[in-house]
CSV table of C-alpha atoms in Angstrom, one decimal:
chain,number,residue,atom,x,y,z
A,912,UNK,CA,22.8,-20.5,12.7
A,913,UNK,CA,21.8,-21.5,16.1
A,914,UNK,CA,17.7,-21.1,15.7
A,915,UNK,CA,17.3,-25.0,16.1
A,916,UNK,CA,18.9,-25.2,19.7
A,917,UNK,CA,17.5,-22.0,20.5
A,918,UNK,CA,13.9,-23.5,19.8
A,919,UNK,CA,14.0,-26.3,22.1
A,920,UNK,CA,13.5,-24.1,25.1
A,921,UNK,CA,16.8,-23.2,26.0
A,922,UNK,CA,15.9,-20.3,27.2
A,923,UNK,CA,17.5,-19.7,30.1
A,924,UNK,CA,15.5,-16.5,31.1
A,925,UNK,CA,12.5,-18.8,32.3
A,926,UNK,CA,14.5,-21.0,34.5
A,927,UNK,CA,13.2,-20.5,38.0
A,928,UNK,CA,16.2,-20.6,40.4
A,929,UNK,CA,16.3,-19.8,43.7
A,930,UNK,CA,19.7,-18.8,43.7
A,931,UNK,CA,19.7,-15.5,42.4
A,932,UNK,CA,23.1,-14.6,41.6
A,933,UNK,CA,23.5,-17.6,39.5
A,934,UNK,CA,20.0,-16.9,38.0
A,935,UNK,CA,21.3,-13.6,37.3
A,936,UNK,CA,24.8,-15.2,35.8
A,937,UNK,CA,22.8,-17.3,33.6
A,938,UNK,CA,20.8,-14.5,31.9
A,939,UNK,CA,23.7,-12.3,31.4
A,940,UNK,CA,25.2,-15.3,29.3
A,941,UNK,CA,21.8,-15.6,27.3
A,942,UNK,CA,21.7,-12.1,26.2
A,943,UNK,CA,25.5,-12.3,25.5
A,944,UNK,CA,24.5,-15.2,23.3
A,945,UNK,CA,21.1,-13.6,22.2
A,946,UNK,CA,23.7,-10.3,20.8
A,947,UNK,CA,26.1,-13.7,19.5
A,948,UNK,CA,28.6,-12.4,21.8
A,949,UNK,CA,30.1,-16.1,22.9
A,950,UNK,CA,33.0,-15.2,24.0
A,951,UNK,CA,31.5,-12.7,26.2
A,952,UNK,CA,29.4,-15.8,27.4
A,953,UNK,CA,31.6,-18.4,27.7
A,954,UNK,CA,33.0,-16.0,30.2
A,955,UNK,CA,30.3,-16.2,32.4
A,956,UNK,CA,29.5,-19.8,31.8
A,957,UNK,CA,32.8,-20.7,33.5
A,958,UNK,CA,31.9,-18.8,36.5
A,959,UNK,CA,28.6,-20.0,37.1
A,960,UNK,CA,28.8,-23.3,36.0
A,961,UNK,CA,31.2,-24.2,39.0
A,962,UNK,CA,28.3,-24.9,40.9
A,963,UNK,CA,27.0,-28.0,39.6
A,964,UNK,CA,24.2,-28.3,42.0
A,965,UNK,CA,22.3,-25.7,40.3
A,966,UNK,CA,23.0,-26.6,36.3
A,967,UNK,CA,20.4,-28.7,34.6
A,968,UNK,CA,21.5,-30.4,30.9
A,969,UNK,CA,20.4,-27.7,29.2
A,970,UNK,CA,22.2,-24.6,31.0
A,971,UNK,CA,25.5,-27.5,29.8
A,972,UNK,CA,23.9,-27.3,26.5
A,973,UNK,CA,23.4,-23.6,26.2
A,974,UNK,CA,27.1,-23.4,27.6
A,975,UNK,CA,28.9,-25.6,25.0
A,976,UNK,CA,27.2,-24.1,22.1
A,977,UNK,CA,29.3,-20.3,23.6
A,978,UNK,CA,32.1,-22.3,23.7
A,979,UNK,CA,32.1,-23.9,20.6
A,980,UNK,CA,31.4,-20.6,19.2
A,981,UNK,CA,34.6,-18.8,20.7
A,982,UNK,CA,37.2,-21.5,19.7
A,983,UNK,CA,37.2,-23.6,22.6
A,984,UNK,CA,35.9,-26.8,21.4
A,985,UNK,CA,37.6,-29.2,24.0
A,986,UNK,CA,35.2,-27.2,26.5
A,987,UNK,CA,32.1,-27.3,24.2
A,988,UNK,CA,32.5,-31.2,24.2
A,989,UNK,CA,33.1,-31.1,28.0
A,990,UNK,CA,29.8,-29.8,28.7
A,991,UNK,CA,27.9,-31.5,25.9
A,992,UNK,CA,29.0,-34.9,27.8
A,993,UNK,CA,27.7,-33.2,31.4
A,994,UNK,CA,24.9,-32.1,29.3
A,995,UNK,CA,24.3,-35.8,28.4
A,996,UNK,CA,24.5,-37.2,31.4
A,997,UNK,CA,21.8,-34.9,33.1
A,998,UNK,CA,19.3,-36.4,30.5
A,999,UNK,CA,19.8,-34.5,27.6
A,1000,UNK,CA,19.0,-36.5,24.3
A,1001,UNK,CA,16.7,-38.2,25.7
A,1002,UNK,CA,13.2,-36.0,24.5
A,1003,UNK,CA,12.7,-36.1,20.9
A,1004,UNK,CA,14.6,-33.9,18.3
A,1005,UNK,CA,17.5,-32.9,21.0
A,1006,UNK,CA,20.2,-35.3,19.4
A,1007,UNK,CA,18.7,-34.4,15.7
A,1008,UNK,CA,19.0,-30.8,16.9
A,1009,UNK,CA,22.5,-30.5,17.7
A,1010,UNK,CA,23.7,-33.0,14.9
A,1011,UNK,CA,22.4,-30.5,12.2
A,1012,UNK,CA,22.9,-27.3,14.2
A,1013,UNK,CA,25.9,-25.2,12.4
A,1014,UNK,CA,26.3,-23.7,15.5
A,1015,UNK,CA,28.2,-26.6,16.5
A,1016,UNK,CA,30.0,-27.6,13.4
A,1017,UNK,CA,33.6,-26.9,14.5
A,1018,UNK,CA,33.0,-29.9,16.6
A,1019,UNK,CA,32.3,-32.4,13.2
A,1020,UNK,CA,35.6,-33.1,13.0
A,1021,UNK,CA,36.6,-34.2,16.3
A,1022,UNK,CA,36.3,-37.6,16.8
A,1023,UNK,CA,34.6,-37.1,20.2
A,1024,UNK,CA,31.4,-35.5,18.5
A,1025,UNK,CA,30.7,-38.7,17.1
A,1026,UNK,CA,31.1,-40.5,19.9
A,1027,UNK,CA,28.8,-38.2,21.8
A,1028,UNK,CA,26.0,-38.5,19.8
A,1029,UNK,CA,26.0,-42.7,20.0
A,1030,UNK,CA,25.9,-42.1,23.5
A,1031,UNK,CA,22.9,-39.9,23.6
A,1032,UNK,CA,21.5,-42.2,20.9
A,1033,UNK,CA,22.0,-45.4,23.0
A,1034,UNK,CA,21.0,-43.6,26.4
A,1035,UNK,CA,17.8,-42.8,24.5
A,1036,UNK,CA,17.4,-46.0,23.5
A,1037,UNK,CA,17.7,-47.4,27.1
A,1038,UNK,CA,15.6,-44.7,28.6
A,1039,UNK,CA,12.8,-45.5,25.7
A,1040,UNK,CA,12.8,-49.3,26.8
A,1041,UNK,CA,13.0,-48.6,30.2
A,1042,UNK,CA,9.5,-46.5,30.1
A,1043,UNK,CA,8.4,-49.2,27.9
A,1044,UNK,CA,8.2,-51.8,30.7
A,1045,UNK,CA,7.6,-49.6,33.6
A,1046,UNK,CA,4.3,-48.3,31.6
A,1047,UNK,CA,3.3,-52.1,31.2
A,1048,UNK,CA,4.0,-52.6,34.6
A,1049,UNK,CA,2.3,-49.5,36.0
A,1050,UNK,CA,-0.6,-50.4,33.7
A,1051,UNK,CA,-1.3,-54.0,34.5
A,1052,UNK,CA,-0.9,-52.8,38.4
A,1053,UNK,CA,-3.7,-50.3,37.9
A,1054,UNK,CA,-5.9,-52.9,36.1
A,1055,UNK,CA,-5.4,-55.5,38.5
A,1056,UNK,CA,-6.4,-53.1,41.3
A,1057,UNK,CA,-9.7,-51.9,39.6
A,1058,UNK,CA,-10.6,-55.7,39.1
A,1059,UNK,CA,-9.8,-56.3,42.7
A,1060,UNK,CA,-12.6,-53.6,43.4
A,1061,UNK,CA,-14.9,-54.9,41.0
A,1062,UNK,CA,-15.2,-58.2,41.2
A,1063,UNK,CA,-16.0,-57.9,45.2
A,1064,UNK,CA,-19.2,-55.6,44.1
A,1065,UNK,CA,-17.0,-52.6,45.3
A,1066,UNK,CA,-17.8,-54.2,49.1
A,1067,UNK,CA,-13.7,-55.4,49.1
A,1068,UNK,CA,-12.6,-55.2,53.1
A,1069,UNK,CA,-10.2,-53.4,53.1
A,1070,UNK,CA,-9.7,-51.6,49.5
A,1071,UNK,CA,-6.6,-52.1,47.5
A,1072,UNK,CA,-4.3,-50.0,48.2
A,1073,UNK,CA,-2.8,-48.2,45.3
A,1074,UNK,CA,-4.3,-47.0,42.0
A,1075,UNK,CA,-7.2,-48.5,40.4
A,1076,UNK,CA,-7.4,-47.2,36.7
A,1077,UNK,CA,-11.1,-47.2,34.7
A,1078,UNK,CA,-12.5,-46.2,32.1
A,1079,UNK,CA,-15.7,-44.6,31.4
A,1080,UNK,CA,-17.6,-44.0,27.8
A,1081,UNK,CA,-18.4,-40.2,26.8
A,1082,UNK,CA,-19.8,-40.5,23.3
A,1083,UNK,CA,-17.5,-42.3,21.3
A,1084,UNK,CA,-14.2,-41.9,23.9
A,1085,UNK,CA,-13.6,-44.0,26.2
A,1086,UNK,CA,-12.3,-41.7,29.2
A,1087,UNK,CA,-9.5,-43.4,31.6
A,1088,UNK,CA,-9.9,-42.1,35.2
A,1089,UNK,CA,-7.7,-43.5,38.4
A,1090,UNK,CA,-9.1,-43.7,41.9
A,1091,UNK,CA,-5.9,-43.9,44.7
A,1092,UNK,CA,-6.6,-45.2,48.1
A,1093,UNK,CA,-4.1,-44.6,50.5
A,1094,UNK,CA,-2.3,-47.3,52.8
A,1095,UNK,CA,-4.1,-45.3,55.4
A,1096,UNK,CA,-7.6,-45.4,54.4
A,1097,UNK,CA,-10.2,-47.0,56.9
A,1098,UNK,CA,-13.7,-47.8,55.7
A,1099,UNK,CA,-14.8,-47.9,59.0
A,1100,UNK,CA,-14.5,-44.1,59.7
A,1101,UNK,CA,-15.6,-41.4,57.9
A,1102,UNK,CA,-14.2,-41.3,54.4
A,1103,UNK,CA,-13.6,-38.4,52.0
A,1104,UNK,CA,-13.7,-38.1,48.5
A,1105,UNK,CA,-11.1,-35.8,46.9
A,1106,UNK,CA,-11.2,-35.2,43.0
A,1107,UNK,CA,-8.2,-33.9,41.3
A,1108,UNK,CA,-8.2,-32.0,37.9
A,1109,UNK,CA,-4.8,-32.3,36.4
A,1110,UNK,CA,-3.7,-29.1,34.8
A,1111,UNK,CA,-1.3,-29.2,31.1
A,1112,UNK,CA,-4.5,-30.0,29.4
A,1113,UNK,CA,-4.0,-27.7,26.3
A,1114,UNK,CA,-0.4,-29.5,25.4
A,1115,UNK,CA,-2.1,-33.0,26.4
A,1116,UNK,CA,-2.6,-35.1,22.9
A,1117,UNK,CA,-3.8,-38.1,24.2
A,1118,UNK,CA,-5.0,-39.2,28.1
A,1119,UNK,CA,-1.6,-39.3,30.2
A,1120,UNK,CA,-2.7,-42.5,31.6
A,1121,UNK,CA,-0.2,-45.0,30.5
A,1122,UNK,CA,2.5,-43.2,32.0
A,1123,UNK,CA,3.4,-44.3,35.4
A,1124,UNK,CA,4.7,-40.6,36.1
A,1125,UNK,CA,1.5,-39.7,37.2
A,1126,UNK,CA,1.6,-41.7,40.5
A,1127,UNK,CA,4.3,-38.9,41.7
A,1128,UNK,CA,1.2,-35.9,41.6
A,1129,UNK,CA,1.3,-33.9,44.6
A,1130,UNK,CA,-2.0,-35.1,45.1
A,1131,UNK,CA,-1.6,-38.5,46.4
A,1132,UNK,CA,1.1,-37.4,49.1
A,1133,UNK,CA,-1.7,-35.7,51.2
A,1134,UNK,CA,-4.4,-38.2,50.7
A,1135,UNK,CA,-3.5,-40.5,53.6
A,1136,UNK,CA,-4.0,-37.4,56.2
A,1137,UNK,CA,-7.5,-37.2,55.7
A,1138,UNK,CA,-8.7,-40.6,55.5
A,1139,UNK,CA,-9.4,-39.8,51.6
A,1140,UNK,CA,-9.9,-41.5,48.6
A,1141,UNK,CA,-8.6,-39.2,45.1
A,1142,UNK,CA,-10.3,-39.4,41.8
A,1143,UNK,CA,-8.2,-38.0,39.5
A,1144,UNK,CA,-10.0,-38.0,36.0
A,1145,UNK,CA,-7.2,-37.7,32.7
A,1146,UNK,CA,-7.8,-35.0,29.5
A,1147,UNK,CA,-6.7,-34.1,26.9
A,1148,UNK,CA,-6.8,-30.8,24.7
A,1149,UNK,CA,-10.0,-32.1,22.6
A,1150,UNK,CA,-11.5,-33.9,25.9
A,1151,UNK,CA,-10.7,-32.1,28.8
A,1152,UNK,CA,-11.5,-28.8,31.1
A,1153,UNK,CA,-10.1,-26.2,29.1
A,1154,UNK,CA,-14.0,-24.8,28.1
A,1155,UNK,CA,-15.3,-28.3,27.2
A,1156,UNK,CA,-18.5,-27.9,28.7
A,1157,UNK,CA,-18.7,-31.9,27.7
A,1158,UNK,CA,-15.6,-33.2,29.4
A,1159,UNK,CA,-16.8,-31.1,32.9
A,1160,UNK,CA,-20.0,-32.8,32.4
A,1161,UNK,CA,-18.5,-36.3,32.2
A,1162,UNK,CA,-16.6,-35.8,35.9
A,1163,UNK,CA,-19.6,-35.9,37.3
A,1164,UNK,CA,-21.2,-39.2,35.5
A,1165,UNK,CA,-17.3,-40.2,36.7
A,1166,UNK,CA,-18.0,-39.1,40.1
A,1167,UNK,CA,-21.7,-41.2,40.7
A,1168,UNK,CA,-19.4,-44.2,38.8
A,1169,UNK,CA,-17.1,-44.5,41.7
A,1170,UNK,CA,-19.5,-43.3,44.4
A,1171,UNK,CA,-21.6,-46.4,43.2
A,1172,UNK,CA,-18.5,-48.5,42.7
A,1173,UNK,CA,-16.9,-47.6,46.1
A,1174,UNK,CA,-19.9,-48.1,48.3
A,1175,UNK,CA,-18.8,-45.6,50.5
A,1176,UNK,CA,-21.2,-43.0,52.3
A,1177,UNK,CA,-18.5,-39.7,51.2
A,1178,UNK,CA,-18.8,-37.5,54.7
A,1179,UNK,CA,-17.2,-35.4,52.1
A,1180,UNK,CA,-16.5,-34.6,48.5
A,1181,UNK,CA,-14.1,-31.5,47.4
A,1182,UNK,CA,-12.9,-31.1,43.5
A,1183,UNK,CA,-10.5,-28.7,42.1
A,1184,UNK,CA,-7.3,-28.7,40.2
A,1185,UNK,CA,-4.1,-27.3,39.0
A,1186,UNK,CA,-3.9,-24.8,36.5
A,1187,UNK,CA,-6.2,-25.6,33.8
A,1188,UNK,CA,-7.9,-27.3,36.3
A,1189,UNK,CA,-8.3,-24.8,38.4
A,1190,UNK,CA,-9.7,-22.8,36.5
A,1191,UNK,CA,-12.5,-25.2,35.6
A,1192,UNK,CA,-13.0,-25.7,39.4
A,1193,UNK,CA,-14.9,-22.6,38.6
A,1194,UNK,CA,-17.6,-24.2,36.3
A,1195,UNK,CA,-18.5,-26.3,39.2
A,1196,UNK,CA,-18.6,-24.0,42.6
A,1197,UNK,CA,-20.9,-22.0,40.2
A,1198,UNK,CA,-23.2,-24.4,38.8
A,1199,UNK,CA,-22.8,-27.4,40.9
A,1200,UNK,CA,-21.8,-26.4,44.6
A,1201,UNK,CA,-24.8,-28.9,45.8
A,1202,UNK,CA,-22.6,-31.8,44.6
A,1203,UNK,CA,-19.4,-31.0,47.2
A,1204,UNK,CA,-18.2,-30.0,50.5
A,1205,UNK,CA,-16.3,-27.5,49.2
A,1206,UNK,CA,-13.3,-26.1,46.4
A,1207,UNK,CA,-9.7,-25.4,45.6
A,1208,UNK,CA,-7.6,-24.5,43.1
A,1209,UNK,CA,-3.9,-24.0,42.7
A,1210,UNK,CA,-2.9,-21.9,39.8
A,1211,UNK,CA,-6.0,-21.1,38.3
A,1212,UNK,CA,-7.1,-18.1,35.8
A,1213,UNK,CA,-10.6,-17.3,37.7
A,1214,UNK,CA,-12.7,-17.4,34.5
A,1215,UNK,CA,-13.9,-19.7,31.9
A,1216,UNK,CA,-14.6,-18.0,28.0
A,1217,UNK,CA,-17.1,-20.4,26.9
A,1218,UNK,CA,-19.0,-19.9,30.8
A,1219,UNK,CA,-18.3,-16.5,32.0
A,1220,UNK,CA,-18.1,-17.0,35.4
A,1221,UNK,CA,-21.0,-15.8,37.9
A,1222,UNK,CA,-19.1,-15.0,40.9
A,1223,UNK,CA,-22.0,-14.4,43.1
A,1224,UNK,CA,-23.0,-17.9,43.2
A,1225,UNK,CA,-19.4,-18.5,45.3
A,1226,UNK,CA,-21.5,-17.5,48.1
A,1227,UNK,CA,-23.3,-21.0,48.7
A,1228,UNK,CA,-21.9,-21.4,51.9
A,1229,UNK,CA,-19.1,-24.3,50.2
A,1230,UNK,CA,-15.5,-22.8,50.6
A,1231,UNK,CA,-13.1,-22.2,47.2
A,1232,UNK,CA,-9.7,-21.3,48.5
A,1233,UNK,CA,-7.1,-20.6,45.7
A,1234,UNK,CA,-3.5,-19.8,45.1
A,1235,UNK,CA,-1.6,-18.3,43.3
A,1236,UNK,CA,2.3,-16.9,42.9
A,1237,UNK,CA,3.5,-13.5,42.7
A,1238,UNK,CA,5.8,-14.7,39.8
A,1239,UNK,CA,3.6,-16.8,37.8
A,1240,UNK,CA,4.5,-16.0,34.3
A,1241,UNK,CA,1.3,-17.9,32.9
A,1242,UNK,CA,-1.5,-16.6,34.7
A,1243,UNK,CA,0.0,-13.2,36.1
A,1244,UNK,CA,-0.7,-12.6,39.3
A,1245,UNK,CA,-1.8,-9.2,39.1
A,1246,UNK,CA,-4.5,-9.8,36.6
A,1247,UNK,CA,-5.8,-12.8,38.6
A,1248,UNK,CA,-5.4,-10.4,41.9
A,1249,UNK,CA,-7.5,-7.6,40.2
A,1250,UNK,CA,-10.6,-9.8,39.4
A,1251,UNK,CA,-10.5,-11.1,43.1
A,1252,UNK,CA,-10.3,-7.8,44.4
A,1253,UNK,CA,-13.3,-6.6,41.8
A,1254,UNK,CA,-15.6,-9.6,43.0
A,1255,UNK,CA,-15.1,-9.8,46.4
A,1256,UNK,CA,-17.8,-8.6,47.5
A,1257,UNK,CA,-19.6,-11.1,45.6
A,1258,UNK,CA,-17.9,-14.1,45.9
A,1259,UNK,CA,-17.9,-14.2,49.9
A,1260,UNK,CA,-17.2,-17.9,50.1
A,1261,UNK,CA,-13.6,-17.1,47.8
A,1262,UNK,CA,-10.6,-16.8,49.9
A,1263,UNK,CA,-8.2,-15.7,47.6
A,1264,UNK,CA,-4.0,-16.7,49.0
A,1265,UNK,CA,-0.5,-16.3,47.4
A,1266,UNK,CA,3.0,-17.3,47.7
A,1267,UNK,CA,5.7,-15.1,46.9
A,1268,UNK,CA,7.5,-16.9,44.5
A,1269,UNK,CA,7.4,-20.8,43.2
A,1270,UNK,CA,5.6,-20.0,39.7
A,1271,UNK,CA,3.1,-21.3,38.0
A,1272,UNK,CA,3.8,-25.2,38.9
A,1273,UNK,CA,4.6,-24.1,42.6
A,1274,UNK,CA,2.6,-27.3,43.8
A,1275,UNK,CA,6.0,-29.3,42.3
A,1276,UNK,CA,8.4,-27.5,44.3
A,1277,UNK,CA,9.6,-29.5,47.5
A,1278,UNK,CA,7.1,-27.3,49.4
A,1279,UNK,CA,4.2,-27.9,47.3
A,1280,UNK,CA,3.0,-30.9,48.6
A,1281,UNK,CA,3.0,-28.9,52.4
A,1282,UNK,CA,1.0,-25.8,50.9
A,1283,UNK,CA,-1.3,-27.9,49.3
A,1284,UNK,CA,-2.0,-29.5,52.9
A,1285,UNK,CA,-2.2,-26.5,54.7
A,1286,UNK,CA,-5.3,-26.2,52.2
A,1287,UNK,CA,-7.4,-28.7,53.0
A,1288,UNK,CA,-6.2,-28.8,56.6
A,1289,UNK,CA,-8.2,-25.6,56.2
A,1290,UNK,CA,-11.6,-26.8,54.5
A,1291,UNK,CA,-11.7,-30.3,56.0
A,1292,UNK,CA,-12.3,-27.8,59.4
A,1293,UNK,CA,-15.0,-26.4,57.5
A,1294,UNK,CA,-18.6,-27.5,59.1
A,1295,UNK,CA,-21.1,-28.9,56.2
């Protein structure tokens, strides 16, 4: 049976590739595999795979399990080690996946397979440990940098720059929010405040904010440009912007916090978000456009189930500029285009763009962090 390997997301047909040919090469193998034709795809694994630009560990992983499927185990165990050393065994349940898989038992015997898996196990290991101390380090950076801020009474000459992690009460939670400021920033001219809803909320279990990945966000990369500071508040699926009326409501408690905190008179505020936060960007052009200079939103579904969204109040004069890709497989971009084009007329201050393809997480491709310039190259030339 191979439905434990096939459950970890190798699915091949979602990869996003530019190359099409071997995007095309890799989905032919899938449904070979899909119809347990592995002969038939170990064929075409050997010819796409000879590009090893393009092949992530699980496209290796995906490959060995056709091979060890069509009596050609010394190649199964070839691309398991590639497979390895592209990361794979590292998230939890691969190594337990393949180790009870039957798709890969005529590899039990060979003394390689054993030796395989203490690799991944010890690479895991060392990957675990080294998170361990870069999330302590990232965490007592961010700590040291809020206290930095607060004990000069928020009047510090210049800011620190860097991230400055706090936390703020809602109820019984105690909500972790970062504030970046850029090398660039300069007190002494106009500053801007940009806030930043994260999108993944609905697979988020807990706030993201002990992991040091998060300093990578697109986000921060155009920050500098515009004299900016970023808020960039965490959530989670119980606490967060996926309609939780609450957790939108917090953001702004979070937003007097740091305008209080900063002591900085904000020429300009703009929110918005990725995704799920995008989509809540909604919630606040509608019922709080006083508060900002304007709106964005990059991937968003244009409507909120627990708010529906009243499009004619995104004619207060405060710009909302979205995107969205043509081959977004989450929030397809022919349903998103249709309400646009049914509320147009109503929503005057919505200018509605696309991209022909990057997908959903478009804003992650080496492009991303350009497009998203080009968007508030556009509203910073917006006149209050």
């Amino acid at each position: 049976m191979i439905k434990t390997l096939l459950g970890i997301c190798f699915c091949l047909v979602v990869h996003v590739l530019k190359a099409q040919s071997y995007e095309q090469q890799i989905e032919k193998a899938a449904q070979a595999i899909n119809k347990k034709d592995f002969c038939a795809a170990l064929l075409v694994f050997k010819q796409a795979l000879t590009d090893t630009t393009k092949v992530n560990r699980y496209d290796y992983a995906y490959a060995a399990l056709a091979a060890a499927n069509c009596h050609d185990q010394h190649q199964a165990l070839i691309w398991l080690d590639k497979s390895q050393q592209k990361g794979f065994g590292l998230q939890d349940g691969e190594i337990e996946s393949i180790a009870k898989d039957s798709a890969f038992s005529s590899l039990h015997t060979s003394a390689e397979w054993g030796i395989l898996l203490t690799r991944m196990q010890q690479a895991k290991e060392k990957d675990k440990l080294a998170k361990q101390i870069a999330s302590e380090q990232w965490l007592e950076s961010s700590l040291r940098h809020a206290q930095l801020t607060e004990s000069e009474g928020g009047m510090a000459k210049p800011f620190p720059a860097g991230f400055a992690l706090y936390f703020q009460p809602a109820d019984t939670i105690n909500v972790p929010y970062l504030i970046y400021v850029p090398s660039s920033f300069n007190r002494a001219k106009p500053a801007s405040l940009i806030i930043y809803l994260h999108g993944g909320v609905v697979n988020q279990d807990h706030f993201a904010y002990r992991d040091p990945q998060v300093a990578n966000e697109p986000i921060f990369k155009v920050a500098h440009r515009y004299n900016a500071l970023v808020l960039y508040p965490f959530a989670r699926k119980d606490f967060g912007w996926v309609d939780q009326e609450n957790a939108f409501k917090h953001v702004l408690t979070v937003l007097d916090q740091v305008k209080k905190r900063y002591a900085v008179p904000f020429d300009r505020i703009y929110l918005g978000g990725m995704s799920n936060g995008g989509t809540a960007t909604y919630w606040y052009a509608t019922k709080h456009a006083h508060l900002f200079s304007g709106f964005y939103a990059f991937s968003p579904w244009p409507s909120l189930k627990s708010s529906p969204t009243d499009y004619a109040k995104l004619s207060s004069g405060k710009p909302f500029m979205s995107i969205n890709a043509k081959d977004d497989t989450v929030f397809p971009y022919s349903a998103v285009k249709a309400i646009y084009d049914q509320q147009q007329s109503k929503a005057r201050d919505w200018r509605f763009k696309s991209i022909a393809e990057g997908g959903h997480g478009f804003i992650y491709e080496p492009g991303g962090p350009l497009l998203m310039q080009e968007v508030f190259d556009e509203l910073f030339r917006e006149k209050h």
